[in-house]
């Protein structure tokens, strides 16, 4: 079985976010980057499936040269090889086009990725890739098992879970608890240095959207402490200031 895992190169959730050029560009100065947390779940499950089926696992990222340490980490976790599409991820459609092109060339049986990235939280790429490839796409998938050519999945829906069966090939946008995150060990880190990391050029520059301006969320206000016996004051604050009632 050939598995492709698409990963994002995103700021760590603890990073302080700033913008430059009149809030039109992201300032990456001092920002630590990581594999997208949802992609980490997809990668962890893919490693398990690859080991069970004695298959091959490739990771792909659409990003510039600064994303290579993120790909090397994915190789250290257990991927066999990596592909970096040499372009900034301009929008969801642009990224989906790149994934679809190289996925078609590689004839993968299973394509996994996170349910969404944690920078823009679009959650659209898996569906777009499915449309471009003519493959079924499912998200958010919390459990995924492969038996021959059949895949059994559990998907989160409003108010519960949905149990699904589909045949390979397919695409899944993953989330917890599909697998536990894997931490690279020393052997994995050492072997990642010599695993193939192929850089390819984008197949298209077409985009569908462009961010015109960014803004930070409002600063948090001061904490107000209310005596546990003063229920009336608490209700008043929740209604008039917090506006949650």
Coordinates of N, CA and C in Angstrom, one line a residue:
X1 N 0.8 -1.2 0.0 CA 0.0 0.0 0.0 C 0.9 1.2 0.0
X2 N 0.6 2.2 -0.9 CA 1.3 3.4 -1.0 C 0.4 4.5 -0.3
X3 N 1.0 5.2 0.7 CA 0.4 6.2 1.5 C 1.0 7.5 1.3
X4 N 0.2 8.6 1.1 CA 0.7 9.9 1.0 C 0.2 10.7 2.2
X5 N 1.0 11.4 3.0 CA 0.6 12.2 4.0 C 1.0 13.7 3.7
X6 N 0.0 14.6 3.7 CA 0.3 16.0 3.3 C 0.3 16.7 4.7
X7 N 1.4 17.4 4.9 CA 1.6 18.1 6.2 C 1.8 19.6 5.9
X8 N 1.4 20.4 6.9 CA 1.6 21.8 6.9 C 2.7 22.2 7.8
X9 N 3.3 23.4 7.5 CA 4.4 24.0 8.2 C 3.9 25.3 8.8
X10 N 3.5 25.2 10.1 CA 2.7 26.2 10.7 C 3.4 26.8 12.0
X11 N 3.1 28.0 12.4 CA 3.7 28.5 13.6 C 3.2 27.7 14.9
X12 N 4.1 27.5 15.8 CA 3.8 26.9 17.1 C 2.7 27.7 17.7
X13 N 1.8 27.0 18.4 CA 0.7 27.7 19.0 C 1.1 28.6 20.2
X14 N 2.3 28.4 20.6 CA 2.8 29.3 21.7 C 3.5 30.5 21.1
X15 N 3.7 30.6 19.8 CA 4.4 31.7 19.2 C 3.6 33.0 19.3
X16 N 4.4 34.1 19.5 CA 3.7 35.5 19.5 C 3.6 35.9 18.0
X17 N 2.4 36.2 17.6 CA 2.1 36.5 16.2 C 2.1 38.0 16.0
X18 N 2.8 38.5 15.0 CA 2.8 39.9 14.6 C 2.7 40.0 13.1
X19 N 2.3 41.2 12.6 CA 2.2 41.5 11.2 C 3.0 42.7 10.8
X20 N 3.4 42.8 9.6 CA 4.2 43.9 9.1 C 3.5 44.5 7.8
X21 N 4.1 45.5 7.3 CA 3.7 46.2 6.0 C 2.2 46.5 6.1
X22 N 1.9 47.3 7.2 CA 0.5 47.8 7.4 C -0.5 46.6 7.5
X23 N 0.0 45.6 8.3 CA -0.8 44.4 8.6 C -1.2 43.6 7.3
X24 N -0.4 43.6 6.3 CA -0.7 42.8 5.1 C 0.2 41.6 5.0
X25 N 1.3 41.5 5.8 CA 2.2 40.4 5.8 C 2.4 39.8 7.1
X26 N 2.6 38.5 7.2 CA 2.9 37.8 8.5 C 4.4 38.0 8.8
X27 N 4.7 38.4 10.0 CA 6.1 38.6 10.4 C 6.6 37.3 11.1
X28 N 7.5 36.6 10.4 CA 8.0 35.3 10.9 C 9.2 35.4 11.8
X29 N 9.6 36.6 12.1 CA 10.8 36.8 12.9 C 10.6 36.2 14.3
X30 N 11.5 35.3 14.7 CA 11.4 34.6 16.0 C 10.3 33.6 16.1
X31 N 9.6 33.2 15.1 CA 8.5 32.3 15.2 C 9.1 30.9 15.0
X32 N 8.7 30.0 15.9 CA 9.0 28.6 15.8 C 7.9 27.8 15.0
X33 N 8.4 27.0 14.1 CA 7.4 26.3 13.2 C 7.4 24.8 13.6
X34 N 6.2 24.2 13.3 CA 6.0 22.8 13.7 C 5.1 22.1 12.6
X35 N 5.1 20.8 12.6 CA 4.1 20.1 11.8 C 2.7 20.4 12.4
X36 N 1.7 20.7 11.5 CA 0.4 21.0 12.0 C -0.1 19.9 12.9
X37 N -0.7 20.2 14.1 CA -1.1 19.2 15.0 C -2.0 18.1 14.4
X38 N -3.0 18.5 13.6 CA -3.9 17.6 13.0 C -3.1 16.7 12.0
X39 N -2.1 17.3 11.3 CA -1.3 16.5 10.4 C -0.5 15.5 11.1
X40 N -0.1 15.8 12.4 CA 0.7 14.9 13.2 C -0.1 13.7 13.5
X41 N -1.4 13.8 13.7 CA -2.3 12.7 13.9 C -2.3 11.8 12.7
X42 N -2.5 12.4 11.5 CA -2.5 11.7 10.2 C -1.2 11.0 10.0
X43 N -0.1 11.6 10.3 CA 1.2 11.0 10.1 C 1.4 9.8 11.0
X44 N 1.0 9.9 12.3 CA 1.1 8.8 13.2 C 0.3 7.6 12.8
X45 N -0.9 7.8 12.3 CA -1.7 6.7 11.9 C -1.2 6.1 10.6
X46 N -0.6 6.9 9.7 CA 0.0 6.4 8.5 C 1.2 5.5 8.8
X47 N 2.0 5.9 9.8 CA 3.1 5.1 10.1 C 2.6 3.7 10.6
X48 N 1.6 3.7 11.4 CA 1.0 2.4 11.8 C 0.5 1.5 10.7
X49 N -0.2 2.2 9.8 CA -0.8 1.5 8.6 C 0.3 1.0 7.7
X50 N 1.3 1.8 7.5 CA 2.5 1.4 6.6 C 3.2 0.1 7.2
X51 N 3.4 0.2 8.5 CA 4.0 -1.0 9.2 C 3.2 -2.2 9.1
X52 N 1.9 -2.1 9.2 CA 1.0 -3.3 9.1 C 1.0 -3.9 7.7
X53 N 1.0 -3.0 6.7 CA 0.9 -3.5 5.4 C 2.2 -3.6 4.6
X54 N 3.3 -3.3 5.3 CA 4.7 -3.3 4.7 C 4.6 -2.5 3.4
X55 N 4.0 -1.3 3.5 CA 3.9 -0.4 2.4 C 5.0 0.7 2.4
X56 N 4.7 1.7 1.7 CA 5.6 2.9 1.6 C 4.8 4.2 1.9
X57 N 5.5 5.0 2.7 CA 4.9 6.2 3.2 C 5.7 7.4 2.8
X58 N 5.0 8.3 2.0 CA 5.6 9.6 1.6 C 4.9 10.7 2.2
X59 N 5.7 11.8 2.6 CA 5.1 13.0 3.1 C 5.3 14.1 2.1
X60 N 4.4 15.0 2.0 CA 4.4 16.1 1.0 C 4.1 17.4 1.7
X61 N 4.8 18.4 1.4 CA 4.5 19.8 1.9 C 4.7 20.8 0.8
X62 N 3.7 21.7 0.7 CA 3.8 22.8 -0.2 C 4.4 23.9 0.5
X63 N 5.7 24.3 0.3 CA 6.3 25.3 1.1 C 7.7 25.6 0.5
X64 N 8.3 26.7 1.1 CA 9.6 27.1 0.6 C 10.7 26.4 1.5
X65 N 11.9 26.7 1.2 CA 13.1 26.0 1.8 C 13.0 26.0 3.3
X66 N 12.4 27.0 4.0 CA 12.4 27.0 5.4 C 11.5 25.9 6.0
X67 N 10.7 25.2 5.2 CA 9.9 24.1 5.7 C 10.6 22.7 5.7
X68 N 11.9 22.7 5.2 CA 12.6 21.4 5.2 C 12.8 20.8 6.5
X69 N 13.1 21.6 7.6 CA 13.3 20.9 8.9 C 12.0 20.3 9.4
X70 N 10.8 20.8 9.0 CA 9.6 20.2 9.3 C 9.4 18.8 8.6
X71 N 9.8 18.8 7.3 CA 9.8 17.6 6.6 C 10.8 16.5 7.2
X72 N 11.9 17.0 7.6 CA 12.9 16.1 8.2 C 12.4 15.5 9.5
X73 N 11.6 16.3 10.2 CA 11.0 15.7 11.4 C 10.0 14.6 11.1
X74 N 9.2 14.8 10.0 CA 8.3 13.8 9.5 C 9.0 12.6 9.1
X75 N 10.2 12.7 8.5 CA 11.0 11.6 8.1 C 11.5 10.8 9.4
X76 N 11.9 11.6 10.4 CA 12.3 11.0 11.6 C 11.2 10.3 12.4
X77 N 10.0 10.7 12.2 CA 8.9 10.0 12.8 C 8.6 8.7 12.2
X78 N 8.9 8.6 10.9 CA 8.8 7.3 10.2 C 8.5 7.3 8.7
X79 N 8.3 8.5 8.1 CA 8.1 8.5 6.7 C 9.3 8.0 5.9
X80 N 9.1 7.4 4.8 CA 10.2 6.8 4.0 C 10.8 7.8 3.1
X81 N 10.1 8.8 2.6 CA 10.7 9.8 1.7 C 9.8 11.0 1.8
X82 N 10.2 12.1 1.2 CA 9.5 13.4 1.3 C 9.5 14.1 0.0
X83 N 8.5 14.9 -0.2 CA 8.4 15.8 -1.4 C 8.1 17.2 -0.9
X84 N 8.9 18.2 -1.4 CA 8.6 19.6 -1.1 C 8.3 20.3 -2.4
X85 N 7.1 20.8 -2.5 CA 6.7 21.6 -3.7 C 7.2 23.0 -3.4
X86 N 8.1 23.5 -4.2 CA 8.9 24.7 -4.0 C 8.0 25.9 -4.2
X87 N 7.1 26.2 -3.3 CA 6.2 27.4 -3.5 C 5.6 27.7 -2.2
X88 N 5.4 29.0 -1.9 CA 4.6 29.4 -0.7 C 3.2 28.9 -0.9
X89 N 2.5 28.4 0.2 CA 1.1 28.0 0.1 C 0.2 29.1 0.0
X90 N -0.1 29.6 -1.2 CA -0.8 30.8 -1.4 C -2.3 30.8 -0.9
X91 N -3.0 29.7 -1.2 CA -4.4 29.6 -0.8 C -4.7 28.1 -0.9
X92 N -5.9 27.7 -0.4 CA -6.3 26.3 -0.3 C -6.3 25.7 -1.7
X93 N -6.8 26.4 -2.7 CA -6.9 25.8 -4.1 C -5.5 25.6 -4.7
X94 N -4.6 26.5 -4.5 CA -3.3 26.4 -5.0 C -2.6 25.1 -4.4
X95 N -2.7 25.0 -3.1 CA -2.1 23.8 -2.4 C -2.8 22.5 -2.9
X96 N -4.1 22.5 -3.0 CA -4.8 21.3 -3.5 C -4.4 20.9 -4.9
X97 N -4.1 21.9 -5.8 CA -3.6 21.6 -7.1 C -2.3 20.9 -7.1
X98 N -1.4 21.3 -6.2 CA -0.1 20.7 -6.1 C -0.2 19.3 -5.6
X99 N -1.0 19.1 -4.5 CA -1.1 17.8 -4.0 C -1.7 16.8 -5.0
X100 N -2.8 17.3 -5.7 CA -3.5 16.4 -6.6 C -2.6 16.0 -7.7
X101 N -1.7 16.9 -8.2 CA -0.8 16.6 -9.3 C 0.2 15.5 -8.9
X102 N 0.8 15.7 -7.8 CA 1.9 14.7 -7.4 C 1.3 13.4 -6.9
X103 N 0.1 13.5 -6.3 CA -0.6 12.3 -5.8 C -1.0 11.5 -7.0
X104 N -1.5 12.1 -8.1 CA -1.8 11.4 -9.3 C -0.6 10.7 -9.9
X105 N 0.5 11.4 -10.0 CA 1.7 10.8 -10.5 C 2.2 9.6 -9.7
X106 N 2.0 9.7 -8.4 CA 2.5 8.6 -7.5 C 1.5 7.5 -7.3
X107 N 0.3 7.6 -7.8 CA -0.7 6.5 -7.7 C -0.8 6.0 -6.3
X108 N -1.1 6.9 -5.4 CA -1.3 6.5 -4.0 C -2.6 5.9 -3.7
X109 N -2.6 4.9 -2.8 CA -3.8 4.2 -2.4 C -4.6 5.0 -1.3
X110 N -3.8 5.7 -0.5 CA -4.5 6.4 0.7 C -3.8 7.7 0.8
X111 N -4.5 8.8 0.9 CA -4.0 10.1 1.1 C -4.6 10.7 2.4
X112 N -3.7 10.9 3.4 CA -4.1 11.4 4.7 C -3.6 12.9 4.9
X113 N -4.3 13.6 5.6 CA -3.9 15.0 6.0 C -4.7 15.4 7.2
X114 N -4.3 16.5 7.9 CA -5.1 16.9 9.0 C -6.4 17.5 8.5
X115 N -7.4 17.5 9.5 CA -8.7 18.1 9.1 C -8.6 19.5 8.7
X116 N -7.6 20.2 9.2 CA -7.4 21.6 8.8 C -6.0 22.0 9.3
X117 N -5.5 23.1 8.8 CA -4.2 23.7 9.3 C -4.6 24.6 10.5
X118 N -3.6 24.9 11.3 CA -3.9 25.7 12.5 C -3.5 27.2 12.2
X119 N -3.1 27.5 11.0 CA -2.8 28.9 10.7 C -4.1 29.6 10.1
X120 N -4.6 29.1 9.1 CA -5.8 29.7 8.5 C -7.1 28.9 8.8
X121 N -7.0 27.6 9.3 CA -8.1 26.8 9.7 C -9.2 26.7 8.6
X122 N -8.8 26.6 7.4 CA -9.7 26.6 6.3 C -10.5 25.2 6.2
X123 N -9.8 24.1 6.4 CA -10.4 22.8 6.3 C -11.0 22.5 5.0
X124 N -10.4 23.0 3.9 CA -10.9 22.8 2.5 C -10.1 21.9 1.6
X125 N -8.8 21.8 2.0 CA -7.9 21.2 1.0 C -8.2 19.7 0.7
X126 N -8.6 18.9 1.7 CA -8.9 17.5 1.4 C -10.1 17.4 0.5
X127 N -11.1 18.2 0.6 CA -12.2 18.1 -0.3 C -11.9 18.5 -1.7
X128 N -11.0 19.6 -1.8 CA -10.6 20.0 -3.1 C -9.8 19.0 -3.8
X129 N -8.8 18.3 -3.1 CA -8.0 17.3 -3.7 C -8.9 16.1 -4.1
X130 N -9.9 15.8 -3.3 CA -10.8 14.7 -3.7 C -11.5 15.1 -5.0
X131 N -12.0 16.3 -5.2 CA -12.7 16.7 -6.4 C -11.7 16.7 -7.6
X132 N -10.5 17.2 -7.4 CA -9.5 17.2 -8.5 C -9.1 15.8 -9.0
X133 N -9.1 14.9 -8.0 CA -8.6 13.5 -8.4 C -9.8 12.6 -8.6
X134 N -11.0 13.0 -8.4 CA -12.2 12.1 -8.5 C -12.2 11.0 -7.5
X135 N -11.7 11.3 -6.3 CA -11.7 10.4 -5.2 C -12.6 10.8 -4.1
X136 N -13.2 9.8 -3.3 CA -14.0 10.2 -2.2 C -13.1 10.8 -1.1
X137 N -13.6 11.8 -0.4 CA -12.9 12.5 0.7 C -13.8 12.5 1.9
X138 N -13.2 12.2 3.1 CA -13.9 12.2 4.3 C -13.2 13.0 5.4
X139 N -14.0 13.7 6.2 CA -13.4 14.5 7.3 C -14.5 15.0 8.2
X140 N -14.2 15.2 9.5 CA -13.0 14.8 10.2 C -13.1 13.3 10.7
X141 N -12.0 12.6 10.3 CA -12.0 11.2 10.6 C -11.2 10.9 11.9
X142 N -11.9 10.2 12.9 CA -11.3 10.0 14.2 C -10.8 8.5 14.3
X143 N -11.2 7.7 13.4 CA -10.7 6.3 13.5 C -10.7 5.8 12.0
X144 N -9.6 5.0 11.7 CA -9.4 4.6 10.3 C -8.7 3.2 10.3
X145 N -9.3 2.2 9.8 CA -8.7 0.9 9.7 C -8.8 0.4 8.3
X146 N -7.8 -0.3 7.8 CA -7.7 -0.8 6.4 C -7.7 -2.3 6.5
X147 N -8.6 -2.9 5.7 CA -8.7 -4.4 5.6 C -8.7 -4.7 4.1
X148 N -7.6 -5.0 3.5 CA -7.5 -5.2 2.1 C -7.7 -3.9 1.3
X149 N -8.8 -3.9 0.5 CA -9.1 -2.7 -0.2 C -10.2 -1.9 0.4
X150 N -10.7 -2.4 1.6 CA -11.8 -1.7 2.3 C -11.3 -0.9 3.5
X151 N -11.9 0.3 3.7 CA -11.5 1.2 4.8 C -12.7 1.4 5.7
X152 N -12.6 1.2 7.0 CA -13.6 1.5 7.9 C -13.2 2.7 8.7
X153 N -14.1 3.7 8.8 CA -13.8 4.9 9.4 C -14.9 5.3 10.4
X154 N -14.5 6.2 11.4 CA -15.5 6.8 12.3 C -15.3 8.3 12.1
X155 N -16.3 9.0 11.8 CA -16.3 10.4 11.5 C -17.1 11.2 12.5
X156 N -16.6 12.3 12.9 CA -17.3 13.2 13.8 C -18.4 14.0 13.1
X157 N -19.6 14.0 13.6 CA -20.7 14.8 13.1 C -21.4 15.5 14.2
X158 N -22.2 16.4 13.9 CA -22.9 17.2 15.0 C -23.7 16.3 15.8
X159 N -23.4 16.2 17.1 CA -24.2 15.4 18.0 C -23.8 14.0 18.1
X160 N -22.7 13.5 17.4 CA -22.4 12.1 17.5 C -21.3 11.7 16.5
X161 N -21.3 10.4 16.2 CA -20.3 9.9 15.3 C -21.0 9.1 14.2
X162 N -20.3 9.1 13.0 CA -20.8 8.4 11.9 C -19.8 7.3 11.5
X163 N -20.3 6.0 11.3 CA -19.5 4.9 10.9 C -19.6 4.7 9.4
X164 N -18.4 4.7 8.7 CA -18.4 4.6 7.3 C -17.6 3.5 6.8
X165 N -17.9 3.0 5.6 CA -17.0 2.0 4.9 C -16.8 2.6 3.5
X166 N -15.6 2.5 3.0 CA -15.3 2.9 1.6 C -14.2 2.1 1.1
X167 N -14.0 2.0 -0.2 CA -12.9 1.3 -0.8 C -11.8 2.3 -1.2
X168 N -10.6 1.7 -1.2 CA -9.4 2.5 -1.7 C -9.5 2.7 -3.2
X169 N -8.9 3.8 -3.7 CA -8.2 4.9 -3.0 C -9.2 5.9 -2.4
X170 N -8.8 6.6 -1.4 CA -9.6 7.7 -0.8 C -8.7 8.7 -0.1
X171 N -9.3 9.7 0.4 CA -8.7 10.8 1.1 C -9.4 11.0 2.4
X172 N -8.6 11.2 3.5 CA -9.2 11.5 4.8 C -8.5 12.6 5.5
X173 N -9.3 13.5 6.0 CA -8.8 14.6 6.9 C -8.9 14.1 8.3
X174 N -7.8 14.1 9.0 CA -7.8 13.4 10.3 C -7.8 14.3 11.5
X175 N -8.2 13.8 12.6 CA -8.1 14.5 13.9 C -8.0 13.4 15.0
X176 N -7.7 13.9 16.3 CA -7.7 13.0 17.4 C -9.0 12.3 17.6
X177 N -9.1 11.1 18.1 CA -8.0 10.2 18.6 C -7.6 9.1 17.6
X178 N -7.4 9.5 16.3 CA -7.1 8.5 15.3 C -5.8 7.7 15.6
X179 N -4.9 8.4 16.3 CA -3.6 7.8 16.7 C -3.0 8.7 17.7
X180 N -2.0 8.2 18.4 CA -1.2 9.1 19.4 C 0.0 9.6 18.6
X181 N 0.3 10.9 18.9 CA 1.4 11.5 18.3 C 2.7 10.7 18.6
X182 N 3.6 10.7 17.6 CA 4.8 10.0 17.7 C 6.0 10.9 17.9
X183 N 6.9 10.7 18.8 CA 8.0 11.5 19.1 C 9.2 10.8 18.4
X184 N 10.0 11.5 17.6 CA 11.1 10.9 16.9 C 12.2 10.4 18.0
X185 N 12.7 9.2 17.8 CA 13.7 8.7 18.6 C 15.1 9.0 17.9
X186 N 16.2 8.7 18.6 CA 17.5 9.0 18.1 C 17.8 8.3 16.8
X187 N 17.3 7.0 16.7 CA 17.5 6.3 15.5 C 16.8 6.9 14.3
X188 N 15.6 7.4 14.6 CA 14.8 8.0 13.5 C 15.4 9.3 13.1
X189 N 15.9 10.1 14.0 CA 16.5 11.4 13.7 C 17.8 11.2 12.9
X190 N 18.6 10.2 13.2 CA 19.8 9.9 12.4 C 19.4 9.4 11.0
X191 N 18.4 8.5 10.9 CA 18.1 8.0 9.6 C 17.4 9.1 8.7
X192 N 16.8 10.0 9.3 CA 16.1 11.1 8.5 C 17.1 11.9 7.7
X193 N 18.3 12.0 8.1 CA 19.3 12.8 7.4 C 19.6 12.2 6.1
X194 N 19.4 10.9 5.9 CA 19.8 10.3 4.6 C 18.6 9.9 3.8
X195 N 17.4 10.0 4.3 CA 16.2 9.7 3.5 C 16.0 10.7 2.4
X196 N 15.4 10.3 1.3 CA 15.2 11.2 0.2 C 14.3 12.3 0.5
X197 N 14.6 13.6 0.1 CA 13.8 14.7 0.2 C 13.9 15.4 -1.2
X198 N 12.8 15.2 -2.0 CA 12.8 15.7 -3.3 C 12.1 17.0 -3.5
X199 N 12.8 18.0 -4.1 CA 12.2 19.3 -4.3 C 11.7 19.4 -5.7
X200 N 10.4 19.7 -5.9 CA 9.8 19.8 -7.2 C 9.2 21.2 -7.4
X201 N 9.0 21.6 -8.6 CA 8.4 22.9 -8.9 C 6.9 22.8 -8.9
X202 N 6.2 23.9 -8.6 CA 4.7 23.9 -8.7 C 4.2 23.7 -10.1
X203 N 3.1 23.1 -10.2 CA 2.6 22.8 -11.6 C 1.6 23.9 -12.1
X204 N 1.3 24.8 -11.1 CA 0.4 25.9 -11.5 C 0.5 27.0 -10.5
X205 N 0.3 28.2 -10.9 CA 0.3 29.4 -10.0 C -1.1 29.9 -9.7
X206 N -2.1 29.2 -10.2 CA -3.5 29.7 -10.1 C -4.0 29.7 -8.6
X207 N -4.6 30.8 -8.2 CA -5.1 30.9 -6.9 C -6.6 31.4 -7.0
X208 N -7.4 31.2 -5.9 CA -8.7 31.6 -5.9 C -9.0 32.7 -4.9
X209 N -8.1 32.9 -4.0 CA -8.3 33.9 -2.9 C -7.0 34.5 -2.5
X210 N -7.1 35.7 -1.9 CA -5.9 36.4 -1.4 C -6.2 37.2 -0.2
X211 N -5.4 37.1 0.8 CA -5.6 37.8 2.1 C -5.2 39.3 1.9
X212 N -6.1 40.2 2.1 CA -5.8 41.6 1.9 C -5.3 42.3 3.2
X213 N -5.7 41.8 4.3 CA -5.2 42.4 5.6 C -5.4 41.4 6.7
X214 N -4.5 41.5 7.7 CA -4.7 40.7 8.9 C -4.9 41.6 10.1
X215 N -5.5 41.0 11.2 CA -5.6 41.7 12.4 C -5.5 40.7 13.6
X216 N -5.1 41.2 14.7 CA -5.0 40.4 15.9 C -6.3 40.5 16.7
X217 N -6.6 39.4 17.5 CA -7.8 39.5 18.3 C -7.7 40.6 19.3
X218 N -8.8 41.1 19.8 CA -8.7 42.1 20.9 C -8.0 41.6 22.1
X219 N -7.2 42.5 22.7 CA -6.5 42.2 24.0 C -7.5 41.8 25.1
X220 N -7.1 40.8 25.9 CA -7.9 40.4 27.0 C -8.0 41.5 28.0
X221 N -9.2 41.6 28.6 CA -9.4 42.6 29.6 C -9.0 42.1 31.0
X222 N -9.0 43.0 31.9 CA -8.7 42.6 33.3 C -9.7 41.6 33.9
X223 N -9.2 40.7 34.7 CA -10.1 39.8 35.4 C -10.9 40.5 36.5
X224 N -12.2 40.2 36.6 CA -13.0 40.7 37.6 C -13.4 39.6 38.6
X225 N -13.1 39.7 39.8 CA -13.5 38.7 40.8 C -14.8 39.0 41.5
X226 N -15.7 38.1 41.5 CA -17.0 38.3 42.1 C -17.1 37.3 43.3
X227 N -17.6 37.8 44.4 CA -17.8 37.0 45.6 C -18.8 35.9 45.3
X228 N -18.5 34.7 45.7 CA -19.3 33.5 45.4 C -20.7 33.6 45.8
X229 N -21.0 34.5 46.8 CA -22.4 34.7 47.3 C -23.1 35.8 46.5
X230 N -22.4 36.5 45.7 CA -23.0 37.7 45.0 C -23.5 37.2 43.6
X231 N -24.5 36.4 43.6 CA -25.0 35.9 42.3 C -25.5 37.0 41.4
X232 N -26.2 37.9 42.0 CA -26.8 39.0 41.2 C -25.8 39.8 40.4
X233 N -24.6 40.1 41.1 CA -23.6 40.8 40.4 C -22.9 40.0 39.3
X234 N -22.8 38.7 39.5 CA -22.2 37.8 38.5 C -23.1 37.8 37.3
X235 N -24.4 37.6 37.5 CA -25.4 37.6 36.4 C -25.3 38.9 35.6
X236 N -25.2 40.0 36.3 CA -25.2 41.4 35.7 C -24.0 41.5 34.8
X237 N -22.8 41.1 35.3 CA -21.6 41.2 34.5 C -21.6 40.3 33.3
X238 N -22.1 39.1 33.4 CA -22.2 38.2 32.3 C -23.2 38.7 31.2
X239 N -24.2 39.4 31.7 CA -25.2 39.9 30.7 C -24.8 41.2 30.1
X240 N -24.2 42.1 30.9 CA -24.0 43.5 30.3 C -22.6 43.6 29.8
X241 N -21.6 42.9 30.4 CA -20.2 43.1 29.9 C -19.7 41.9 29.1
X242 N -19.9 40.7 29.6 CA -19.4 39.6 28.8 C -20.4 39.3 27.6
X243 N -21.7 39.7 27.8 CA -22.7 39.5 26.8 C -22.8 38.0 26.4
X244 N -22.8 37.2 27.4 CA -23.0 35.7 27.1 C -24.4 35.3 27.6
X245 N -25.2 36.1 28.2 CA -26.5 35.8 28.6 C -27.6 36.6 27.8

